[in-house]
Short mmCIF file of C-alpha atoms and ligand atoms in Angstrom, two decimals:
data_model
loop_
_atom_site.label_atom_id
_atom_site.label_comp_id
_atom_site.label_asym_id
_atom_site.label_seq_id
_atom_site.Cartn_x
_atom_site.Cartn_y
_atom_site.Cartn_z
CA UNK T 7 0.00 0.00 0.00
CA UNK T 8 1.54 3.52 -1.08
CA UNK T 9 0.74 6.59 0.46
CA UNK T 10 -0.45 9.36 -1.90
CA UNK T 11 0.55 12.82 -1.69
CA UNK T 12 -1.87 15.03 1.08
CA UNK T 13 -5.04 15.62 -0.15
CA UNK T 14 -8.58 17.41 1.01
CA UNK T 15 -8.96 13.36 1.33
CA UNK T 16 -6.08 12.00 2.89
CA UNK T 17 -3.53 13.11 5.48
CA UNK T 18 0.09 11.62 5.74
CA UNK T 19 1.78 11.08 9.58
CA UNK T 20 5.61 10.64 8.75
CA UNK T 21 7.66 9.90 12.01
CA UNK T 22 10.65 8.18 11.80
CA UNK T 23 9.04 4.65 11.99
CA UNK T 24 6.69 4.82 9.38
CA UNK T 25 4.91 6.96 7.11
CA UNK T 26 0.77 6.38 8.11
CA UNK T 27 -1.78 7.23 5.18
CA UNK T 28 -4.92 8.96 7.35
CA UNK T 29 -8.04 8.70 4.32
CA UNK T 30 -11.47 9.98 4.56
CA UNK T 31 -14.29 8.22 3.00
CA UNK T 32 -15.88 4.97 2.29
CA UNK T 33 -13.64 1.97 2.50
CA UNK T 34 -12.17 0.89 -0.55
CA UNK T 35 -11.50 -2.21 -2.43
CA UNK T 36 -7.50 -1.20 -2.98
CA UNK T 37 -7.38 -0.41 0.97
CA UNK T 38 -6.77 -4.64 1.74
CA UNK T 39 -5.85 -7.68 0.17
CA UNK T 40 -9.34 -9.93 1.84
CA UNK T 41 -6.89 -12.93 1.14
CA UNK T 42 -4.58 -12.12 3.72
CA UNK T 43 -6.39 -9.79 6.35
CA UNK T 44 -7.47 -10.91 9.71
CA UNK T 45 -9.85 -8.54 11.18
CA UNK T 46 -11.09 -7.93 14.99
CA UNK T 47 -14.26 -6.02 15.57
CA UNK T 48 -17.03 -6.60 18.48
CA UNK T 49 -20.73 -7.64 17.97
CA UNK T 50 -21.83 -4.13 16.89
CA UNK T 51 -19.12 -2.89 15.17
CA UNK T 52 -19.12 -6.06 13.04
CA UNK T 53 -21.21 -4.32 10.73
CA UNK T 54 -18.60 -1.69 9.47
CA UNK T 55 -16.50 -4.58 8.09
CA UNK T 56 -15.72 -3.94 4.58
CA UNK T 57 -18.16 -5.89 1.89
CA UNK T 58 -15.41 -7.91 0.79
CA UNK T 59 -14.09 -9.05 4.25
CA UNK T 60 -13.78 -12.79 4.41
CA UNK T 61 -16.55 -13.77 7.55
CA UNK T 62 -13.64 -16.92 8.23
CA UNK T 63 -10.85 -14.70 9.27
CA UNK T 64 -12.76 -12.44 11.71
CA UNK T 65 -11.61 -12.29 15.28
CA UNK T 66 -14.60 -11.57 17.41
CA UNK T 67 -13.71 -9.30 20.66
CA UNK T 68 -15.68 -8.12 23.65
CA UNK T 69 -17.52 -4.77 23.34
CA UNK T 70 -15.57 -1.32 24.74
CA UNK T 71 -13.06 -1.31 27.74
CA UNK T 72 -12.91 -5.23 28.02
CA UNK T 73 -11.15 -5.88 24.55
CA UNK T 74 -7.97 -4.18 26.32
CA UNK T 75 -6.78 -7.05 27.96
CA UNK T 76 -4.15 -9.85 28.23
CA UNK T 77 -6.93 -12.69 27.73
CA UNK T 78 -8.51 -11.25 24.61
CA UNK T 79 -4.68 -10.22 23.15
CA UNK T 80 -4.03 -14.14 23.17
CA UNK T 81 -7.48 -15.11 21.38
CA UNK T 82 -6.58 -12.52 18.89
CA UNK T 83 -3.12 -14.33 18.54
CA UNK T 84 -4.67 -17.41 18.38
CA UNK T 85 -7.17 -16.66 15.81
CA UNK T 86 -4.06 -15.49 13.76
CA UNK T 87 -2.13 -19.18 14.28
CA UNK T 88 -5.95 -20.58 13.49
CA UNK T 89 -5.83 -18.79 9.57
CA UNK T 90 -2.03 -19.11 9.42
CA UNK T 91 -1.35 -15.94 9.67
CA UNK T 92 2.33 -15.01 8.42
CA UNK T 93 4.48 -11.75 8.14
CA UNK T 94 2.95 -10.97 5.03
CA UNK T 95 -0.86 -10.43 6.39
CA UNK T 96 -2.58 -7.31 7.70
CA UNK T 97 -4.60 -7.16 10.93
CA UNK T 98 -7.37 -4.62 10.40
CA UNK T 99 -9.12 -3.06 13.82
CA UNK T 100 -12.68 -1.94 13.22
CA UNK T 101 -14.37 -0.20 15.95
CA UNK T 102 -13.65 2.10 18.88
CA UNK T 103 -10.30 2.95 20.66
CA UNK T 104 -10.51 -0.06 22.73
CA UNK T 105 -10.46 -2.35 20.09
CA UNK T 106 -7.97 -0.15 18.12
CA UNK T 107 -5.66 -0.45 20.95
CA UNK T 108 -6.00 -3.65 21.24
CA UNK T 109 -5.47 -4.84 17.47
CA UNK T 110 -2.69 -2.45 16.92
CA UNK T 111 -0.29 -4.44 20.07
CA UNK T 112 -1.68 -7.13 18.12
CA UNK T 113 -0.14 -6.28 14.78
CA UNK T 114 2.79 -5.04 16.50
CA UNK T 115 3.99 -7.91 18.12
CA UNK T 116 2.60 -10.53 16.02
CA UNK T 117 5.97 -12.50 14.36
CA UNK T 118 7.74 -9.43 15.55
CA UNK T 119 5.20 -7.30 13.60
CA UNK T 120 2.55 -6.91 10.74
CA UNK T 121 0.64 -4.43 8.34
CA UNK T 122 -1.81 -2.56 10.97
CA UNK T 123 -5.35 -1.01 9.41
CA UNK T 124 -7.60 0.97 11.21
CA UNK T 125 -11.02 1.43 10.52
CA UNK T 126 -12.24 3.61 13.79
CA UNK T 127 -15.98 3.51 14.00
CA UNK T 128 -16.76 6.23 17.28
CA UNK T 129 -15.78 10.03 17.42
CA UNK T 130 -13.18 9.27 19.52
CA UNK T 131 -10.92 6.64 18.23
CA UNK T 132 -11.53 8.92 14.94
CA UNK T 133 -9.99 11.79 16.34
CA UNK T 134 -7.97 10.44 18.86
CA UNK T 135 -7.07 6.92 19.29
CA UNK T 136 -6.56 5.60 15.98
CA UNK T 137 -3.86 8.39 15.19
CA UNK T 138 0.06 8.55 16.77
CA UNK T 139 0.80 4.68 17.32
CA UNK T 140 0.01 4.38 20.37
CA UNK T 141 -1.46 0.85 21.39
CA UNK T 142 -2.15 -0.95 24.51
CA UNK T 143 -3.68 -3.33 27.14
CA UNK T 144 -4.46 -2.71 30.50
CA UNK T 145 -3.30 -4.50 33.30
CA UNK T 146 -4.65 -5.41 36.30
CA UNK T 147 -5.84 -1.95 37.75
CA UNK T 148 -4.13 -0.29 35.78
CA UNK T 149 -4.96 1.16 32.10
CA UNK T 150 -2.55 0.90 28.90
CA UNK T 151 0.04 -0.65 31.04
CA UNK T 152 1.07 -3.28 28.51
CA UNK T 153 2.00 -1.41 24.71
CA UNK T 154 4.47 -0.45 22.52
CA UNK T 155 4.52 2.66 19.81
CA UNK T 156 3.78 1.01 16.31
CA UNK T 157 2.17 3.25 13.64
CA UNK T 158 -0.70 2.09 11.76
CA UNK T 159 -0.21 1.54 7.54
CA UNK T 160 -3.48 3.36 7.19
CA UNK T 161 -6.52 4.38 8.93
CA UNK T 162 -9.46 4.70 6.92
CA UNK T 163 -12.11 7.44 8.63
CA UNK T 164 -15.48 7.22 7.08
CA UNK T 165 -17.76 9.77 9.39
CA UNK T 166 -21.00 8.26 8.15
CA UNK T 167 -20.10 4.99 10.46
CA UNK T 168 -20.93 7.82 13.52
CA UNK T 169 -24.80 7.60 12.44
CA UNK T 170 -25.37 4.84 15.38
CA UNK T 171 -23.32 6.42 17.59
CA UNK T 172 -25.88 7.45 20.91
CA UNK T 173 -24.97 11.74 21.64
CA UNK T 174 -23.39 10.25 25.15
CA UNK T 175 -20.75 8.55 23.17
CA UNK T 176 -20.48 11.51 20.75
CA UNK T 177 -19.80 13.90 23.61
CA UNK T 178 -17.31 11.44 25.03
CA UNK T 179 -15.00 11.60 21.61
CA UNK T 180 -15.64 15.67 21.91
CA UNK T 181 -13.31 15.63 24.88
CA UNK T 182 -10.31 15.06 23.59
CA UNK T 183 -11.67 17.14 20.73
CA UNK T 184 -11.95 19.71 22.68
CA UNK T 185 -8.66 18.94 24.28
CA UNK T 186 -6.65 19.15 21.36
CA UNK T 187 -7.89 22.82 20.79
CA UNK T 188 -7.17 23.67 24.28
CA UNK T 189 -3.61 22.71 23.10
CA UNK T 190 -4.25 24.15 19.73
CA UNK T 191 -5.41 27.45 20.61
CA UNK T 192 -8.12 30.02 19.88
CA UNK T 193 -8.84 28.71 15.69
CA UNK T 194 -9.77 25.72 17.00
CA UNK T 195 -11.63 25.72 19.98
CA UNK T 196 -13.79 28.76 18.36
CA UNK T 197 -14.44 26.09 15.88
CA UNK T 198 -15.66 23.81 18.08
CA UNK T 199 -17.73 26.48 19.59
CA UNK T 200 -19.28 26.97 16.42
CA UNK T 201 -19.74 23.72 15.57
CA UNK T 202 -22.06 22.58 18.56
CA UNK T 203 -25.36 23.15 18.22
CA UNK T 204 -27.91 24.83 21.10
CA UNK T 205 -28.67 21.23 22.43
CA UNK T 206 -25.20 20.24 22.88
CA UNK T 207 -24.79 17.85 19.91
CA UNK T 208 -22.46 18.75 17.03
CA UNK T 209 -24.02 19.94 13.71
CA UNK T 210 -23.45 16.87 11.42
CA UNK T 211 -22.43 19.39 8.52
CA UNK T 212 -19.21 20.25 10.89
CA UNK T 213 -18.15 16.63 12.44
CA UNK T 214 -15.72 15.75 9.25
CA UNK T 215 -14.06 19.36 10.00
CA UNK T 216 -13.97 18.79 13.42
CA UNK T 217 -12.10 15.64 12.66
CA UNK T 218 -9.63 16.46 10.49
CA UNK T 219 -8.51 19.17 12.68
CA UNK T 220 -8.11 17.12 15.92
CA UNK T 221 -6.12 14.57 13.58
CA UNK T 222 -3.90 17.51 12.45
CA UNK T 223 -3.13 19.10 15.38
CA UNK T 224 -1.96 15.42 16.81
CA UNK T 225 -0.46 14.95 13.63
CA UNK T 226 1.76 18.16 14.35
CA UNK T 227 2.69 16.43 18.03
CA UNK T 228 3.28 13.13 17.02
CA UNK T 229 5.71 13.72 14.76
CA UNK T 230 7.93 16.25 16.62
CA UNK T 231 7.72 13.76 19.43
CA UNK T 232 6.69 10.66 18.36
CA UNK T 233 7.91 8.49 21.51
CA UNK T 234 6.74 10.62 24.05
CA UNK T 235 9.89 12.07 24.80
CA UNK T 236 8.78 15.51 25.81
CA UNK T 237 6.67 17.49 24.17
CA UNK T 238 3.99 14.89 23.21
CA UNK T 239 3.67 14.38 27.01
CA UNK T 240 1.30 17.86 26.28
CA UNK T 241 -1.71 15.64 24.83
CA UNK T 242 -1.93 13.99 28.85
CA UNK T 243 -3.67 17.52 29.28
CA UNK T 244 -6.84 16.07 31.94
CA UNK T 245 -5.62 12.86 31.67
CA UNK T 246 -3.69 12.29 35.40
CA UNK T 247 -6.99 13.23 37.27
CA UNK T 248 -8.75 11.80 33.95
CA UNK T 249 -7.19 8.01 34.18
CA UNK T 250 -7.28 8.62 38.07
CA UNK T 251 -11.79 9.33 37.81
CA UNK T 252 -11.22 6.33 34.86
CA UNK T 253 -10.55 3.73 37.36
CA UNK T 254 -12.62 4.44 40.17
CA UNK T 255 -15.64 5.49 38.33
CA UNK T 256 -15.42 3.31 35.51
CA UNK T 257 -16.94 6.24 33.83
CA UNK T 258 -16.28 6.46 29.92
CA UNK T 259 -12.36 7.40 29.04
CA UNK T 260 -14.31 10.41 27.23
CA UNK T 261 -16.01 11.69 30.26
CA UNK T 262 -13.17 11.11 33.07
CA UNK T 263 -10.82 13.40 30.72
CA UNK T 264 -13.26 15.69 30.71
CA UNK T 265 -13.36 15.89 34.19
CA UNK T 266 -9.84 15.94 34.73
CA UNK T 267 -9.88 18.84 32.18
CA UNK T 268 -12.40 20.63 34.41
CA UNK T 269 -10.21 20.08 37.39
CA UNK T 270 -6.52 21.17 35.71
CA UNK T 271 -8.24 24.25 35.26
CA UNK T 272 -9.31 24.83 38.42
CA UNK T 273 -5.72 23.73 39.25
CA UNK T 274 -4.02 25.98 36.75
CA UNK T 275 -6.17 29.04 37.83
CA UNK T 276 -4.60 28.53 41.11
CA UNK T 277 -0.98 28.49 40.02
CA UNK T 278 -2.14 31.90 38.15
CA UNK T 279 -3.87 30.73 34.68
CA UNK T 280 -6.56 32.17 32.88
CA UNK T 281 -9.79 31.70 34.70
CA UNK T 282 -11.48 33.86 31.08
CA UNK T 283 -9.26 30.65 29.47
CA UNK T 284 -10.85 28.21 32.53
CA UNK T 285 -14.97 29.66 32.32
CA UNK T 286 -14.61 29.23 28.63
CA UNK T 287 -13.88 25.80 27.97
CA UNK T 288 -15.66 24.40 31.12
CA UNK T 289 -18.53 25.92 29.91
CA UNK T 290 -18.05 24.24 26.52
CA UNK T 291 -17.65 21.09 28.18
CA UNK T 292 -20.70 21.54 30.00
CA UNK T 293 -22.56 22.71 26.96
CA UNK T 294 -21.60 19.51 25.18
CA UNK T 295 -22.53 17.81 28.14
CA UNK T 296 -19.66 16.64 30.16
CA UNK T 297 -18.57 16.72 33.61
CA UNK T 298 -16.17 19.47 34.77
CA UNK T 299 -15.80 18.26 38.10
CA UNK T 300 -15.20 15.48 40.33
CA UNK T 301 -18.52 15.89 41.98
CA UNK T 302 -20.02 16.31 38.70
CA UNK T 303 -18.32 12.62 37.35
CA UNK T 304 -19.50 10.66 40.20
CA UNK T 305 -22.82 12.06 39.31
CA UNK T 306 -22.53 11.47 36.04
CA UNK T 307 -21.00 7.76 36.99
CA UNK T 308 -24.11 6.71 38.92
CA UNK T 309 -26.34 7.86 35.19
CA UNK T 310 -24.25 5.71 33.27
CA UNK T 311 -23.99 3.18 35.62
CA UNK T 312 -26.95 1.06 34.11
CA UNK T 313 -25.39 1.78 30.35
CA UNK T 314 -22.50 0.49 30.89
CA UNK T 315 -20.72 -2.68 31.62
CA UNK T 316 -18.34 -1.81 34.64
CA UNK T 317 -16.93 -5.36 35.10
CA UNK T 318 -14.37 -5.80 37.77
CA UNK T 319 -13.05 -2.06 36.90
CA UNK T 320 -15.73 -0.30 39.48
CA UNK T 321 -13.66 -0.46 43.04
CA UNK T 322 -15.64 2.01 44.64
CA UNK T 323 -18.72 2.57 46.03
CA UNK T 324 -19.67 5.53 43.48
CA UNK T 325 -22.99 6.58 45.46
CA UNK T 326 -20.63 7.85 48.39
CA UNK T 327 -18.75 11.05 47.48
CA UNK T 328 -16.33 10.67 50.56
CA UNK T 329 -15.35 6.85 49.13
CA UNK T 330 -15.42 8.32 45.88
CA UNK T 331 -13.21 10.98 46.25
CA UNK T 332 -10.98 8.41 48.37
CA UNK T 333 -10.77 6.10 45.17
CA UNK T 334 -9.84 8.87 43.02
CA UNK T 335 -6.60 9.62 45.25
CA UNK T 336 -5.69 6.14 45.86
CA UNK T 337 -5.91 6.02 42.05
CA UNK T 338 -3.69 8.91 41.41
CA UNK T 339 -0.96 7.89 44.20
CA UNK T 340 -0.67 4.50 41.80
CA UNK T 341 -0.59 6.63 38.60
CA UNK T 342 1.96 4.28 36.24
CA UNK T 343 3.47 8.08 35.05
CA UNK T 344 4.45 8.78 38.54
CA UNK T 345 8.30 10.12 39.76
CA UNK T 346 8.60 8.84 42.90
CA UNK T 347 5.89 10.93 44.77
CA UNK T 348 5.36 13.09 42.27
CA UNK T 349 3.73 13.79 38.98
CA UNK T 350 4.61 15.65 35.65
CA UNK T 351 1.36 17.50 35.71
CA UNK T 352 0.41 19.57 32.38
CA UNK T 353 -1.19 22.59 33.60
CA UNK T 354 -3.59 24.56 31.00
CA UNK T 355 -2.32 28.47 31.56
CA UNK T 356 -4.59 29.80 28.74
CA UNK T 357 -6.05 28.78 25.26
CA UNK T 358 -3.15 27.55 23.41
CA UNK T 359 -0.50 27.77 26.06
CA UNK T 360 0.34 24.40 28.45
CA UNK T 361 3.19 23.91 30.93
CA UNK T 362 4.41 21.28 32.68
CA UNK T 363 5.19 21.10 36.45
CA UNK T 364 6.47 18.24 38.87
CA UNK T 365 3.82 18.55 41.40
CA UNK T 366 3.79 15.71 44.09
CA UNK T 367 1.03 13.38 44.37
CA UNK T 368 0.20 14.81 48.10
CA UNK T 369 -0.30 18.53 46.91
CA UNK T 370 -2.96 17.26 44.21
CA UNK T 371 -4.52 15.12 46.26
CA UNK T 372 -4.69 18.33 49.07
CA UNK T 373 -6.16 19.98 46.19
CA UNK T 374 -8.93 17.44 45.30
CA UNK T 375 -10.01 17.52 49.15
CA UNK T 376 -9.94 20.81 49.58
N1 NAD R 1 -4.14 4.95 21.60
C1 NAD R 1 -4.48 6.17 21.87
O1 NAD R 1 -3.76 7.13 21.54
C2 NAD R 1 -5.77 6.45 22.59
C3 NAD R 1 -6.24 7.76 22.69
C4 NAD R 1 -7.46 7.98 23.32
C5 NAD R 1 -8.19 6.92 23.84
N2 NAD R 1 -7.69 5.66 23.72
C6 NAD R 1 -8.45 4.51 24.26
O2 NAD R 1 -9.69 4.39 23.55
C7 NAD R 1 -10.61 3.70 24.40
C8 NAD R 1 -11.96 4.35 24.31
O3 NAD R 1 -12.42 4.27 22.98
P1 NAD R 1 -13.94 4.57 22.57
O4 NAD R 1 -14.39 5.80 23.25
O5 NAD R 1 -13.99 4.51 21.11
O6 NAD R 1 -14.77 3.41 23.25
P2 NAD R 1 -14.58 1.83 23.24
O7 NAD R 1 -13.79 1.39 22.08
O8 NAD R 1 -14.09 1.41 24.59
O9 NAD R 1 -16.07 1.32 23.10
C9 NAD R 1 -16.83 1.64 21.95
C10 NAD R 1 -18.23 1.08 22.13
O10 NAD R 1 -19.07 1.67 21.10
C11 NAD R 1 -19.55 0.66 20.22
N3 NAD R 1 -19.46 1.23 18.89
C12 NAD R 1 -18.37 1.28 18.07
N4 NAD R 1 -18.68 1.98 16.96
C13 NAD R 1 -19.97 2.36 17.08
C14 NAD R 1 -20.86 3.10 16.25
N5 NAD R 1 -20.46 3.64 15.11
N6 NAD R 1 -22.13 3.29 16.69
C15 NAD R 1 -22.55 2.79 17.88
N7 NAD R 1 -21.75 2.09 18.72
C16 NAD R 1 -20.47 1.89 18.31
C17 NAD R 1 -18.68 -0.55 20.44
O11 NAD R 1 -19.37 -1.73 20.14
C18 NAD R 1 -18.32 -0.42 21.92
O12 NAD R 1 -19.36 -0.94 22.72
C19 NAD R 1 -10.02 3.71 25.79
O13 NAD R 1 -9.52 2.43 26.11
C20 NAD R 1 -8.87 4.70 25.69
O14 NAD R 1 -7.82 4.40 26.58
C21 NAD R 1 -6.52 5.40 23.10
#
C-alpha cells in the first residue's frame, strides 16, 4: 500500500518509523488484500466490516473497555495461528479505541510485527485513538500498562459509520476534541464552539471538519515527538486526574478526561492561569454535556452506571462522594506516570499555552479535598 501525496482526502503522519496514510471516505477495495487480512471487531461494530471481508478470518472481541486485555490479546493471537497468519498479512481493527488499541499491540507484536489497518468507528478513536501509534492493554488496575509505539499503515475514517453512535458517546469523543484545541489554541476551539449546536450535539455538517482538525493538530505532536519524549507528554492535558476518575468510576475514558480537564483548570487558575481561558472551555464542556468536576463525574457515573458494563473495573462505592473521592486519590498515588511521589502535571495556563510542572502526588490530592 503507497501513500499518496496530502489531499482534502487524505492526510500523511511521517515519524521516523513509518509513514501512516490517514483517508477519509468509504472503504475501498484497494485499501486490503481480503486474502490475507485478519480482522477484529465486536458484535456491533461487526457491521462496518468492509463488503469484501472474508466472515472466516474475523476475530470476534468483547464490546468497549474489556477488549484491552491480556486474555482477549491471546485469542486474537490465536485466531491469527488458526488462519495461518504469516508476516505478510494485515490485521485490520474496526471499531472504537478499545479495540484499536488492542489490534494495533496485536499487529505489532505478532511475528515481531505486521501491516496494521484501522477502521475507527466512534468520534473518539476517529480523532484520537486511531492516530500517533500508540497501542495498549491494560493490566490489572491499571490502564494501557502493557504497549508499545507502532504506527498504523493506514486508517481509513469514514464519518458516516458515527450515524449509530448514541450523543453520550459523541460527547465522550468531543473531549479530547476539545482537548486538542485547548492545546491548539483560539482557531480551533472557536471552531468547536461553532460547531455545537444549542442542544449540545455537534451539527453533522461540521463533524468531518472537526475531525480532520483534531487529527492535524496530533499529527503536528506526534511527529515532533513521536515516543513521548517531551513534548507529546502535552496531549496527557486532563488525563492524570482523567485516568485517576477512569478507574474508580469506571466512567467512559471520554467523560473522566473531561473531568480531569475541568479540574486542571481549576488547578491551573490557582498556580495563576486564565480563569477567562478556565470559564470558557468548562462551559463548553458543560454545553456539550460533560462533567467538569469530580462531583459532577460521580454524578454522572451513577447515570451511566446502568449503560455500561463496569466489570471488575468499578472499586468504589460511586454513590458515596467521601469513598469516591478516596478512590480517586488512591488512584492517582498508583498513577503508572508517577516520579517517585510526584507527577509531571500539564497545567492549562490559557487557550493555546500548556506547561508542565512536577507537582507531588500529596499537593494534588490536598487539592482534590480541599
Ligand atoms: N491509543 C491512543 O492514543 C488512545 C487515545 C485515546 C483513547 N484511547 C483509548 O480508547 C478507548 C476508548 O475508545 P472509545 O471511546 O472509542 O470506546 P470503546 O472502544 O471502549 O467502546 C466503543 C463502544 O461503542 C460501540 N461502537 C463502536 N462503533 C460504534 C458506532 N459507530 N455506533 C454505535 N456504537 C459503536 C462498540 O461496540 C463499543 O461498545 C479507551 O480504552 C482509551 O484508553 C486510546
Amino acid at each position: 500500500m503507497k501513500s499518496g501525496p496530502e489531499t482534502n482526502d487524505s492526510i500523511v503522519l511521517k515519524t521516523a518509523s513509518k509513514e501512516s496514510l490517514i483517508k477519509f471516505g468509504p472503504f475501498e477495495e484497494a485499501d486490503f488484500d481480503p486474502n490475507k487480512t485478519a480482522m477484529v471487531a465486536d458484535s456491533f461494530s461487526v457491521r462496518f466490516l468492509p463488503k469484501t471481508a472474508r466472515a472466516e478470518q474475523l476475530i470476534l472481541v468483547p464490546r468497549g473497555e474489556a477488549a484491552k486485555s491480556l486474555k482477549v490479546l491471546e485469542q486474537v493471537y490465536a485466531g491469527l495461528l488458526a488462519m495461518a497468519a504469516d508476516r505478510s498479512w494485515s490485521l485490520m481493527a474496526v471499531g472504537g479505541g478499545s479495540i484499536c488499541d488492542l489490534a494495533g499491540l496485536a499487529a505489532a507484536t505478532w511475528m515481531r510485527g505486521i501491516n496494521c489497518i484501522l477502521l475507527p468507528t466512534t468520534l473518539l478513536s476517529m480523532l484520537d485513538a486511531s492516530i500517533g501509534g500508540k497501542t495498549a492493554v491494560d493490566y490489572q488496575a491499571y490502564k494501557n500498562l502493557i504497549g508499545v509505539f507502532s504506527q498504523p499503515a493506514m486508517v481509513r475514517i469514514d464519518i458516516s459509520s458515527l450515524k449509530s453512535l448514541d450523543k453520550k458517546s459523541m460527547a465522550g469523543g468531543m473531549a479530547e476534541a476539545v482537548k486538542h484545541a485547548v492545546l491548539g489554541g483560539k482557531a480551533m476551539l472557536d471552531s468547536i464552539e461553532n460547531a455545537i449546536a444549542a442542544n449540545g450535539s455537534v451539527k453533522t455538517e461540521k463533524l468531518e471538519d472537526i475531525v480532520k482538525e483534531s487529527i492535524l493538530f496530533k499529527k503536528s505532536v506526534v511527529e515532533a515527538d513521536e515516543r513521548e519524549k517531551g513534548f507529546r507528554s502535552i496531549l496527557n492535558l486532563g488525563h492524570s486526574f482523567g485516568h485517576a476518575i477512569e478507574a474508580a468510576s469506571g466512567l467512559p475514558h471520554g467523560y473522566a478526561v473531561s473531568a480531569g480537564l475541568g479540574l486542571a483548570f481549576d488547578l491551573a487558575v490557582k498556580r495563576g492561569a486564565s480563569l477567562a481561558a478556565s470559564g470558557k472551555v468548562k462551559r463548553l464542556l458543560k454545553k456539550i454535556g460533560l462533567p467538569t468536576s469530580l462531583e459532577e463525574a460521580r454524578l454522572e457515573a451513577i447515570t451511566l452506571s446502568g449503560a455500561i458494563d463496569f466489570g471488575d473495573r468499578l472499586r468504589t462505592n460511586i454513590s458515596d462522594p467521601d469513598s469516591f473521592v478516596k478512590a480517586v486519590e488512591g488512584s492517582l498515588a498508583n498513577d503508572k506516570k508517577r516520579c517517585g511521589n510526584s507527577i509531571n502535571f500539564v497545567l492549562p495556563m490559557d487557550i493555546g499555552q500548556v506547561k508542565t510542572e512536577l507537582l507531588s502526588i500529596d499537593y494534588l490530592i490536598a487539592f482534590l479535598t480541599a
